[in-house]
Coordinates of N, CA and C in Angstrom, one line a residue:
Chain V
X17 N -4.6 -17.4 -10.1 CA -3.8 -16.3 -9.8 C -4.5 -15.4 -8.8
X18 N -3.7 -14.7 -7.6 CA -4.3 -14.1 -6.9 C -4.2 -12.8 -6.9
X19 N -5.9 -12.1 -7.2 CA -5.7 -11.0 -7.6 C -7.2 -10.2 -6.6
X20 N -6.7 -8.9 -6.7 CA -7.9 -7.8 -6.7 C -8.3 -6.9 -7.6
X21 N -9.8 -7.1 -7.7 CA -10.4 -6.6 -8.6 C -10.9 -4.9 -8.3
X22 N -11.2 -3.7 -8.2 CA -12.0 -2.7 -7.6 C -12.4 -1.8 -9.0
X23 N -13.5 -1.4 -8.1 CA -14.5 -0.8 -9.4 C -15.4 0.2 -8.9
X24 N -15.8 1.4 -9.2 CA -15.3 1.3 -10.4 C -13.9 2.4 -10.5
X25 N -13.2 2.7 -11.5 CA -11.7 3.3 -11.6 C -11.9 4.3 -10.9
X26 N -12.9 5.2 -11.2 CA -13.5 7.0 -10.7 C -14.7 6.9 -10.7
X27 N -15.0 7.6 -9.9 CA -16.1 8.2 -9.4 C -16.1 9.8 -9.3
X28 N -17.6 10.4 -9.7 CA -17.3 11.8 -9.1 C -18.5 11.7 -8.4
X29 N -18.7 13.1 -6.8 CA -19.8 13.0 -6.4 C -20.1 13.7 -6.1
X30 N -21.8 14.6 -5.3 CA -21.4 15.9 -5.1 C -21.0 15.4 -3.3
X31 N -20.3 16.9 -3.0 CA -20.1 17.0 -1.7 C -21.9 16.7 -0.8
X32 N -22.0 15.8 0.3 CA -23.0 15.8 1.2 C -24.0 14.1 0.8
X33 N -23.2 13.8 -0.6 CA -23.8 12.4 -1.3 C -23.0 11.1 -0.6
X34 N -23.8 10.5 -0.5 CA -23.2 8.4 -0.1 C -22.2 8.1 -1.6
X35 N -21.3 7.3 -1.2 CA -21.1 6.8 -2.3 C -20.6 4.7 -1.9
X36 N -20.5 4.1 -2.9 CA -20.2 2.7 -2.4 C -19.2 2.5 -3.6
X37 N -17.7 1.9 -2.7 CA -16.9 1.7 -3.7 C -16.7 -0.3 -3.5
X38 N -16.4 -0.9 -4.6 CA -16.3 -2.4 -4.5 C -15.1 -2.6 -4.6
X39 N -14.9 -4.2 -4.3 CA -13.8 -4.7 -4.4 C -14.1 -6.4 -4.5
X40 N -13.7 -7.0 -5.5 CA -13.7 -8.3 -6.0 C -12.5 -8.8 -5.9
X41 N -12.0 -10.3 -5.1 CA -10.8 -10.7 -5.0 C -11.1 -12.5 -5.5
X42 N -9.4 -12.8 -5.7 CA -10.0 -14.4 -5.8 C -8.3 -14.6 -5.2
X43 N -8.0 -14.1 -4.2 CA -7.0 -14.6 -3.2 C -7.0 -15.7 -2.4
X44 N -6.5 -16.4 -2.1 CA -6.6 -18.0 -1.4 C -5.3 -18.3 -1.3
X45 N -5.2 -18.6 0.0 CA -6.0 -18.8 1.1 C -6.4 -17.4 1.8
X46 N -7.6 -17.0 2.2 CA -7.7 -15.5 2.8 C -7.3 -15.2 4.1
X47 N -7.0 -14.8 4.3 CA -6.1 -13.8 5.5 C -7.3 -12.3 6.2
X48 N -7.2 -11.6 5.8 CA -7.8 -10.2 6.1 C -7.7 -9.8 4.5
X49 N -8.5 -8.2 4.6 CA -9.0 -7.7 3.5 C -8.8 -6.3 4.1
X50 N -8.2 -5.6 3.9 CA -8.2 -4.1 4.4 C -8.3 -2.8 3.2
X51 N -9.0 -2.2 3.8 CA -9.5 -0.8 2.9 C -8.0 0.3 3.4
X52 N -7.6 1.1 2.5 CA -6.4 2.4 2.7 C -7.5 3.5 1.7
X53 N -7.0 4.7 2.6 CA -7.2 5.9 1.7 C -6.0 6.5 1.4
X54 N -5.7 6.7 0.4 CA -4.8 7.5 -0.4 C -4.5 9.0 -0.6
X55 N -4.6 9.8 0.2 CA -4.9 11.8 -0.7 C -3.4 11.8 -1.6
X56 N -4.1 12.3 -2.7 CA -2.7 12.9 -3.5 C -1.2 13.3 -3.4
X57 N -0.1 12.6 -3.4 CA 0.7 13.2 -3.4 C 1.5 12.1 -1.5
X58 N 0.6 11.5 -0.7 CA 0.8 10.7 0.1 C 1.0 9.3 0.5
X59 N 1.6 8.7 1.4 CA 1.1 7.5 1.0 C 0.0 6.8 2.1
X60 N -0.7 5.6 1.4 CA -1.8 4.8 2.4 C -1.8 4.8 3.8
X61 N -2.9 5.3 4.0 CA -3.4 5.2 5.1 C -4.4 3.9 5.3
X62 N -4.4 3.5 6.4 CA -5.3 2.1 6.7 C -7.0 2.8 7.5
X63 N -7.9 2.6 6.8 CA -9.2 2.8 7.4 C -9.8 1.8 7.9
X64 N -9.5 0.6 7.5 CA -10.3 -0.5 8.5 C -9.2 -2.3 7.9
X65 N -9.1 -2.8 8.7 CA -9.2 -4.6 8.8 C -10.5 -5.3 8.7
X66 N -10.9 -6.4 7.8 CA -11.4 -7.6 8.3 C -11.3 -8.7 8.2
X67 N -11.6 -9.5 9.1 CA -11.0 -10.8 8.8 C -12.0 -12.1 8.0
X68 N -11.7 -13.2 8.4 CA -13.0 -14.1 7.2 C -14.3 -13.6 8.5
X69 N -14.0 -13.8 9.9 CA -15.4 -14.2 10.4 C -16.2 -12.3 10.4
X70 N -15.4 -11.5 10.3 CA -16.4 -9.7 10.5 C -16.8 -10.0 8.9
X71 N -18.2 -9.5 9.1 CA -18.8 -8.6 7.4 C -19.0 -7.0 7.8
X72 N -19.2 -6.5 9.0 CA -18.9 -5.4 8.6 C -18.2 -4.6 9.7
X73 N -17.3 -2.9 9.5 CA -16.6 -2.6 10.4 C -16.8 -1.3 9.6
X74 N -17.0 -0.5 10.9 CA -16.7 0.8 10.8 C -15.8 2.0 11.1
X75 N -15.5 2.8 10.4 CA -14.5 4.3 10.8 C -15.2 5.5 10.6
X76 N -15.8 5.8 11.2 CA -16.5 6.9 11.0 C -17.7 6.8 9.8
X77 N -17.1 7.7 9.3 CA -17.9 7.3 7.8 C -17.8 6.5 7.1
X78 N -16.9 6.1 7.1 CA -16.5 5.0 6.5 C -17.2 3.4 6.9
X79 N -17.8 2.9 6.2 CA -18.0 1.4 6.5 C -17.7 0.9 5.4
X80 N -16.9 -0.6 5.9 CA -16.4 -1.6 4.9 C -17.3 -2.9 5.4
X81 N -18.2 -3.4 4.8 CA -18.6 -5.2 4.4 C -17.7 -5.9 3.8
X82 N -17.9 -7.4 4.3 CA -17.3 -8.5 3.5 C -18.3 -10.0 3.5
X83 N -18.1 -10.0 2.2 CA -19.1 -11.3 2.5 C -17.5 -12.1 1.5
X84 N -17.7 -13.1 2.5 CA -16.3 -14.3 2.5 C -16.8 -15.3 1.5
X85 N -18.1 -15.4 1.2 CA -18.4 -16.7 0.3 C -18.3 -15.9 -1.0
X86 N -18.7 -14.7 -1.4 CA -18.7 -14.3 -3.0 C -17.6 -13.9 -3.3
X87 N -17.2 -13.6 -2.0 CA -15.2 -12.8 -2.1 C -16.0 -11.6 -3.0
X88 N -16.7 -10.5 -1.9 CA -16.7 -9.2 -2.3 C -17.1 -8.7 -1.2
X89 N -16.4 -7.3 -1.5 CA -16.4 -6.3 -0.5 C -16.5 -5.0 -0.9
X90 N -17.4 -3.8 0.0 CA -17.4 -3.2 -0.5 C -16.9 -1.7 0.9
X91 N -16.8 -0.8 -0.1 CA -16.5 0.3 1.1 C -18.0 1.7 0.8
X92 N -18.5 1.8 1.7 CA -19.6 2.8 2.0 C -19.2 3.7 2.5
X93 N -19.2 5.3 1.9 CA -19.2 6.4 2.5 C -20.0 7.5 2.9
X94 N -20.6 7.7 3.6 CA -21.9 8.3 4.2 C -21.5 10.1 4.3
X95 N -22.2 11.0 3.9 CA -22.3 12.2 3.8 C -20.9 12.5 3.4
X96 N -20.4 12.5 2.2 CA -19.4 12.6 1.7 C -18.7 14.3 1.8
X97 N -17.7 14.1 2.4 CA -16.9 15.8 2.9 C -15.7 15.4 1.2
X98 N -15.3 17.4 0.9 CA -14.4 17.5 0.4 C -13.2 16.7 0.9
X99 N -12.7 16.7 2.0 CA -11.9 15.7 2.1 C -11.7 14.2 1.7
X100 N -12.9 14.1 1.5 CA -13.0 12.4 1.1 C -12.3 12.1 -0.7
X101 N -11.8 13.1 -0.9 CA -11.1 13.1 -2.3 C -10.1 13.2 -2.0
X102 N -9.8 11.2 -3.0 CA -8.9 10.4 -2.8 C -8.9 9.2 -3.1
X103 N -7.9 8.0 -3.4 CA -7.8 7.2 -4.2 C -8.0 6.0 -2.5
X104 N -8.9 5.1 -2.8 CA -9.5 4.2 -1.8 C -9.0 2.7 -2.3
X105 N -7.9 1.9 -1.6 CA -7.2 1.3 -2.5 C -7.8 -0.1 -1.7
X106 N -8.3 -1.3 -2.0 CA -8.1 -2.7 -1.8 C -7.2 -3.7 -1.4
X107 N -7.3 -4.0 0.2 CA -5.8 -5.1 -0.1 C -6.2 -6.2 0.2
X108 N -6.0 -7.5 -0.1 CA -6.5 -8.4 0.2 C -4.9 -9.0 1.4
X109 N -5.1 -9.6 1.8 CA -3.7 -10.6 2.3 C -3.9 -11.8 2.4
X110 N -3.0 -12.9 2.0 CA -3.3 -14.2 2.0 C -1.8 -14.9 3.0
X111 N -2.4 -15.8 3.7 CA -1.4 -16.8 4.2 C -0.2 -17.2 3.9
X112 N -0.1 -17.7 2.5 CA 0.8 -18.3 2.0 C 0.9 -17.5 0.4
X113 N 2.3 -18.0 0.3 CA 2.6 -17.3 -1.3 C 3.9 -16.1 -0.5
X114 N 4.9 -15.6 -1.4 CA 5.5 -14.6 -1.2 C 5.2 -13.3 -0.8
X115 N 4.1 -12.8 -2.1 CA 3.9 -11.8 -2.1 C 2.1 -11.7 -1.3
X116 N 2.2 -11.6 -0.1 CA 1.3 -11.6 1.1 C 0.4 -10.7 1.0
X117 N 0.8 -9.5 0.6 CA -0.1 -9.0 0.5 C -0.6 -8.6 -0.9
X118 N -1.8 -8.5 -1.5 CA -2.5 -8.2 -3.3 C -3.0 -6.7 -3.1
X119 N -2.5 -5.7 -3.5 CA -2.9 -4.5 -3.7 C -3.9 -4.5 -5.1
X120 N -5.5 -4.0 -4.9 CA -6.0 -3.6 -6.4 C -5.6 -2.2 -6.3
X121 N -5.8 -1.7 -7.5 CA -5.7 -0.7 -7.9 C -6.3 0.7 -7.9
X122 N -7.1 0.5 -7.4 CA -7.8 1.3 -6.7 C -8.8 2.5 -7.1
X123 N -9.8 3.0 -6.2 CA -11.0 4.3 -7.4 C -10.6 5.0 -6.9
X124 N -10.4 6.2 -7.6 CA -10.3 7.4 -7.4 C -11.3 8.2 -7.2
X125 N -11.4 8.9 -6.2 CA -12.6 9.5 -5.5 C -12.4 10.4 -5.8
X126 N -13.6 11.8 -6.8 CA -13.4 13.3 -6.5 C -14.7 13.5 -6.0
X127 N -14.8 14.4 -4.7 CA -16.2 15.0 -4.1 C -16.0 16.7 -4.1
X128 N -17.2 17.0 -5.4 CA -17.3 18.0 -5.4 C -18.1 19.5 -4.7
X129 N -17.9 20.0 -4.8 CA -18.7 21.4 -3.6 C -19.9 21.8 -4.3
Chain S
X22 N 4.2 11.8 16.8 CA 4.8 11.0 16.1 C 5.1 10.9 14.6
X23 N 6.4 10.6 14.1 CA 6.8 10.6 12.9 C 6.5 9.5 12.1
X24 N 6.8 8.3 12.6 CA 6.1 7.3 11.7 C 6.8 6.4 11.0
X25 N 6.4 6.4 9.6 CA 7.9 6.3 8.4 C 7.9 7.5 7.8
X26 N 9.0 7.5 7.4 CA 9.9 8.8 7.3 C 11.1 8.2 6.1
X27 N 10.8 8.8 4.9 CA 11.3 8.6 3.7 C 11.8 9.6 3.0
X28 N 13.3 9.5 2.8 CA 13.9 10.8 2.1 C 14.8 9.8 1.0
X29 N 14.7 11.1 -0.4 CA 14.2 12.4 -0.4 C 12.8 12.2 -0.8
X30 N 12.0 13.3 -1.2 CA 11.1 13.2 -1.5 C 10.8 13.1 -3.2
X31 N 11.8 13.7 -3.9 CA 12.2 14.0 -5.5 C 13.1 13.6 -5.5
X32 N 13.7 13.0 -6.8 CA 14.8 13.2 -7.1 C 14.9 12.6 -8.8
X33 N 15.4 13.7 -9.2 CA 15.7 12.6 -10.8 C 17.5 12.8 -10.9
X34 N 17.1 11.4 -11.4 CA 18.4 10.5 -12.2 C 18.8 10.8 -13.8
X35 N 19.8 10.6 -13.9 CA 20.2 10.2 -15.2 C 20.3 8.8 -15.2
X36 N 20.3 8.3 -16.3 CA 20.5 6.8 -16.7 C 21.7 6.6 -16.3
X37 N 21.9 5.0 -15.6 CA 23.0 4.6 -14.9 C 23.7 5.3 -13.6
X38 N 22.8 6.4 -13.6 CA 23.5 6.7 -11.9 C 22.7 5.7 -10.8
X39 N 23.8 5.8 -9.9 CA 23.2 5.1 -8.5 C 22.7 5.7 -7.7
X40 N 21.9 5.7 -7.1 CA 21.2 5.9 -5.3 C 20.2 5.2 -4.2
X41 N 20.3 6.0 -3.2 CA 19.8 5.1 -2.3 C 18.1 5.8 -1.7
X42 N 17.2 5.3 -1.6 CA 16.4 5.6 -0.9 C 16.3 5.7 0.5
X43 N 16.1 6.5 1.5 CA 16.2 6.3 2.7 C 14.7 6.1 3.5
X44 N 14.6 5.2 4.5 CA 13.1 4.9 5.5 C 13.9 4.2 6.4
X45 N 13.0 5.1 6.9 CA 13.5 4.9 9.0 C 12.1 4.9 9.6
X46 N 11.5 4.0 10.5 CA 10.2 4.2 11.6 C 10.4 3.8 12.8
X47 N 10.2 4.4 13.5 CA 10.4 4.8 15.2 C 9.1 4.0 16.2
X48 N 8.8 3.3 15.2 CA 7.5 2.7 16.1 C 7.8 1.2 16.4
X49 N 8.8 0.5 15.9 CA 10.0 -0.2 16.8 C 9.4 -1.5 16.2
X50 N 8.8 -1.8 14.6 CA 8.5 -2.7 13.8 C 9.1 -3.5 13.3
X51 N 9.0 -4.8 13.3 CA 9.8 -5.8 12.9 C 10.0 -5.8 11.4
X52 N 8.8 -5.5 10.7 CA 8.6 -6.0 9.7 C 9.0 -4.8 8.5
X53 N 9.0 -4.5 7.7 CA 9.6 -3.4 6.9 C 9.4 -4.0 5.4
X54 N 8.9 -2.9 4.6 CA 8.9 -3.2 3.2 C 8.9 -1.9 2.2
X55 N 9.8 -2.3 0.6 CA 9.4 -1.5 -0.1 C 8.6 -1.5 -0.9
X56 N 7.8 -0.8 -1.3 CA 6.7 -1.3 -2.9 C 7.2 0.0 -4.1
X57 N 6.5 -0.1 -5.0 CA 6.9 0.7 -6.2 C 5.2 0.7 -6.5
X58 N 5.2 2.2 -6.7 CA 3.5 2.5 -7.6 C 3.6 3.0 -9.1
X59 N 3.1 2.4 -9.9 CA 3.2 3.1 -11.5 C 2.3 3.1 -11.3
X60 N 1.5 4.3 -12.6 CA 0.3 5.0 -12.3 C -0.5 3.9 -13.1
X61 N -1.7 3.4 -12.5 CA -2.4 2.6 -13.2 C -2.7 0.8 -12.5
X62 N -1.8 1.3 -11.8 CA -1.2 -0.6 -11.1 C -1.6 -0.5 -9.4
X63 N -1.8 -1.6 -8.9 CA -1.6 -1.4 -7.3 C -0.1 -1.5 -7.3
X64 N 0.2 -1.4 -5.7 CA 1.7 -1.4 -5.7 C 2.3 -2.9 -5.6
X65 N 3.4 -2.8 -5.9 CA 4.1 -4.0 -5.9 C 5.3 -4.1 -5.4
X66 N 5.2 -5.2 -4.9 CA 6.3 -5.3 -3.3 C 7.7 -5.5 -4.3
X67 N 8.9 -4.9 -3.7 CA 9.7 -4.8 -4.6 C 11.3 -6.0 -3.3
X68 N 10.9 -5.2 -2.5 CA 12.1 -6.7 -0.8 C 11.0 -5.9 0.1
X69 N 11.6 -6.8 1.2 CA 10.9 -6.5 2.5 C 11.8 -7.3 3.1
X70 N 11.7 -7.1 4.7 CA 12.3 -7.8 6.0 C 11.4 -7.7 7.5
X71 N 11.6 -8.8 7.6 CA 11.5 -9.4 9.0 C 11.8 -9.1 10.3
X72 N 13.1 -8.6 10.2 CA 13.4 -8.0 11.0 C 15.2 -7.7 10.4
X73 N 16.0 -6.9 12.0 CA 17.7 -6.7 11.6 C 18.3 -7.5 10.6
X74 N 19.0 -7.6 10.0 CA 19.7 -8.8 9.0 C 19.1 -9.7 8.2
X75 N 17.8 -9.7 7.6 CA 17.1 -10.6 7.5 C 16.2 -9.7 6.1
X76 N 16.2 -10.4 4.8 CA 15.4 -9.5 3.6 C 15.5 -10.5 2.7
X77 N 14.5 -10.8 1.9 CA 13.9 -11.1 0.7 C 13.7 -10.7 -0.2
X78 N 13.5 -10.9 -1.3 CA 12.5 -10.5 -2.4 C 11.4 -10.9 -2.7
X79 N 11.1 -9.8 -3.0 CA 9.0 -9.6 -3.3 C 9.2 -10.0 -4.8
X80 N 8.1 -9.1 -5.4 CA 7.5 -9.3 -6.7 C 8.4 -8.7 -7.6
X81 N 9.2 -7.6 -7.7 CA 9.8 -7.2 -8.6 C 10.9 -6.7 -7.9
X82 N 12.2 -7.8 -7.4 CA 13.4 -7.3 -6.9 C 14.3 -6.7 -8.7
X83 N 14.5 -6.7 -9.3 CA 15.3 -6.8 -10.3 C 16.2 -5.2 -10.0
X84 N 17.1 -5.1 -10.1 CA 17.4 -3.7 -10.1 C 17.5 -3.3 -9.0
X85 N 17.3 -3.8 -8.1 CA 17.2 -3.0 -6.3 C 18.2 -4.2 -5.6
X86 N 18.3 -3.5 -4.8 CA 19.2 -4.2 -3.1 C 18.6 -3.4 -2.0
X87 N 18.6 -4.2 -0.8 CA 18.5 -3.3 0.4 C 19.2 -3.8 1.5
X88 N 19.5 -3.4 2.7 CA 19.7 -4.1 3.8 C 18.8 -3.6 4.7
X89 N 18.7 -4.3 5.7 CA 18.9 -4.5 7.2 C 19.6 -4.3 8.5
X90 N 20.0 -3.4 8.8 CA 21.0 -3.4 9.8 C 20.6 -3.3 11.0
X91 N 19.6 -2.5 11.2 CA 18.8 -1.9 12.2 C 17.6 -2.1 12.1
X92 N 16.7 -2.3 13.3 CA 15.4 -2.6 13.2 C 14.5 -1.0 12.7
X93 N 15.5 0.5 12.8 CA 14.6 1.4 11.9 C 14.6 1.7 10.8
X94 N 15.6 1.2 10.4 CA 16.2 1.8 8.5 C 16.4 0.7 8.3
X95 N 15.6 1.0 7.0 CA 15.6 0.3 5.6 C 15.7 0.7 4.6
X96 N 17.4 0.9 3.9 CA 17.6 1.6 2.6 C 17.4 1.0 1.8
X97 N 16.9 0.9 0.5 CA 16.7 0.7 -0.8 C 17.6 1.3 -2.2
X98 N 18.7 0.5 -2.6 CA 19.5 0.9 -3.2 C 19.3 0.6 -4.8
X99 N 19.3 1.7 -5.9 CA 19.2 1.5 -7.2 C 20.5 1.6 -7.7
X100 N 21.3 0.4 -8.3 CA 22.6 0.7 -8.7 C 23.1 1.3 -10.1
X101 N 22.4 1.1 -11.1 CA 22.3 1.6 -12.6 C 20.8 1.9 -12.9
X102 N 20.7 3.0 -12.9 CA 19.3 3.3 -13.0 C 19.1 3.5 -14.0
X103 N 17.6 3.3 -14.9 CA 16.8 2.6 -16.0 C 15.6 3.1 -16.0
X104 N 15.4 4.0 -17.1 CA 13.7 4.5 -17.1 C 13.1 3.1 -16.3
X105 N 12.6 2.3 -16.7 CA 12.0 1.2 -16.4 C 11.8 1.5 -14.8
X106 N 12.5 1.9 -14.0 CA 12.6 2.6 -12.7 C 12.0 3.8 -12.1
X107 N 11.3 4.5 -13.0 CA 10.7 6.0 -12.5 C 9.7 5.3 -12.1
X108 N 9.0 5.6 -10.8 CA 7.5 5.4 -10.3 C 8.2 5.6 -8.7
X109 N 7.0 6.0 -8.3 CA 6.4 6.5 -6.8 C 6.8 5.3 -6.1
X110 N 8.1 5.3 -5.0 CA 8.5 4.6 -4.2 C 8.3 4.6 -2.7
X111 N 7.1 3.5 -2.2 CA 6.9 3.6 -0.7 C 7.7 2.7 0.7
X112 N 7.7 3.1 1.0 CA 8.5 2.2 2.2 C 7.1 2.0 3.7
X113 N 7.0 1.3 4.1 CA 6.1 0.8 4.6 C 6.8 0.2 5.7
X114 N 5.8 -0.3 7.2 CA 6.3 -0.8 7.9 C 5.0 -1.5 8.7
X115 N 5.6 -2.9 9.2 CA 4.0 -3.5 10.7 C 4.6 -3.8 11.3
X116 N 3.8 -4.3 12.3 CA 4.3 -4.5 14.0 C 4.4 -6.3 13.4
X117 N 3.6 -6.9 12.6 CA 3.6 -8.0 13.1 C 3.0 -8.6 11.2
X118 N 3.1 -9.9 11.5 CA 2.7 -10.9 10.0 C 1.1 -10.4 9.8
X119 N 1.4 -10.2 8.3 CA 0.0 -10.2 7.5 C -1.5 -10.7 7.9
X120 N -0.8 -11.8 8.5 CA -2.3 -12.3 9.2 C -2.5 -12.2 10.2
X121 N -2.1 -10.8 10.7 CA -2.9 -9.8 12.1 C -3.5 -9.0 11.9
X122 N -4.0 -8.5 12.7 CA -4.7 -7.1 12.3 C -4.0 -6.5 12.3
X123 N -3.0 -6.1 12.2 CA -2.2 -4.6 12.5 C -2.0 -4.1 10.8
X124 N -2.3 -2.8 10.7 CA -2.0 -2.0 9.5 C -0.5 -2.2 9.2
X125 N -0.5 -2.2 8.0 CA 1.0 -1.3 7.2 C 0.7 0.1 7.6
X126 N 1.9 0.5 8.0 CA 2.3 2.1 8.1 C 3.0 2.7 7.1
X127 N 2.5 3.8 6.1 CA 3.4 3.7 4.9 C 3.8 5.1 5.4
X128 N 5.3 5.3 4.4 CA 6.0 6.8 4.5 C 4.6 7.4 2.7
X129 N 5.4 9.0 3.1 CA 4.4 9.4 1.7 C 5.4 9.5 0.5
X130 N 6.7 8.8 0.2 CA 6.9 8.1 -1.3 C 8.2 9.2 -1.8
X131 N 8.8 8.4 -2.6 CA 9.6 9.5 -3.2 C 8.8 8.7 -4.6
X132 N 9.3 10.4 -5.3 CA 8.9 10.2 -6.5 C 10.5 10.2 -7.3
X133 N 10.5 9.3 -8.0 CA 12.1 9.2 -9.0 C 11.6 9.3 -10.4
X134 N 12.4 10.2 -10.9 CA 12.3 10.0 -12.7 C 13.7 9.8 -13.0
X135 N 14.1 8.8 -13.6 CA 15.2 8.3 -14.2 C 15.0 8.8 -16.2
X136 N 15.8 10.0 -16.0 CA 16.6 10.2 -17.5 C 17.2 10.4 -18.2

């Protein structure tokens, strides 16, 4: 069954801290793997694509890795701003199957002052 | 630029009333979908389309219709509505198939309570 895994649910952190959020999938055939940030009350936004051959891509602060053989991924956030509180959601996409794209569930990010 | 664009933003129901969700995007995308968020779950595709005249079902059509008419609207129609139906409804849109790089563009959701 194809699913995505992310972990962990919440995090808290202080404002100006790194933090690293994961994501475990077992989708097949793979397609791309894309990171969304979420703020409250909005809907997804897209922070980065990658496909099987990138392990890693950046948006600012944001960096997302992918290593295609363990099928994990993770998202890195570097000097963490108030802003960055928000729910950082996992998508995997796969080739075939109906339902193309696997949303996990995503961490909920709070960065405190 | 506006984007997707989803009205209303609220709205509660009584049980068995009907309505429609509205999403429209101006960025001239083939592709178009709706998902449903309950708190605790990723989202889950509920139809999507391809393009004008053309829609499927996703993972949890039960209870919904939509059309196609136009390549910018895509309504989402609840015809007897059912607690089972309250959760954060997004309408989303791409330029092109899943196995591109191009993002989903999402609207920011209506929220429905059905009671």
């Amino acid at each position: 069954k194809n699913q995505v895994e992310q972990s962990p649910q919440s995090l808290i952190i202080l404002e100006g801290k790194n933090c690293t959020l994961q994501c475990n999938y077992t989708v097949s055939p793979f397609s791309n793997l894309r990171w969304y940030k979420q703020d409250t009350g909005r809907g997804p936004v897209s922070l980065t694509i990658m496909t099987f051959s990138e392990n890693t891509k950046s948006n600012g602060r944001y960096t997302a890795t992918l290593d295609a053989d363990t099928k994990q991924s993770s998202l890195h956030i570097t000097a963490s701003q108030l802003s960055d509180s928000a729910s950082y959601i996992c998508v995997v996409s796969s080739t075939s199957g109906t339902y193309k794209y696997i949303f996990g569930t995503g961490t909920r990010l709070k960065v405190l002052a | 630029n506006a984007g997707v664009t989803q009205t209303p933003k609220f709205r509660i129901l009584k049980i068995g009333q009907s309505m429609t969700l509205q999403c429209t995007q101006d960025m001239n995308h083939n592709y178009m979908y709706w998902y449903r968020q309950d708190p605790g779950m990723g989202l889950k595709l509920i139809y999507y389309s391809v393009g004008a005249g053309i829609t499927d079902k996703g993972e949890v059509p039960n209870g919904y219709n939509v059309s196609r008419s136009t390549t910018e609207d895509f309504p989402l129609r609840l015809e007897l509505a059912a607690p089972s139906q309250t959760s954060v409804y997004f309408c989303a849109s791409s330029y092109s198939f899943e196995g591109s790089n191009q993002p989903q563009h999402f609207g920011d959701g209506t929220r429905l309570s059905i009671l």
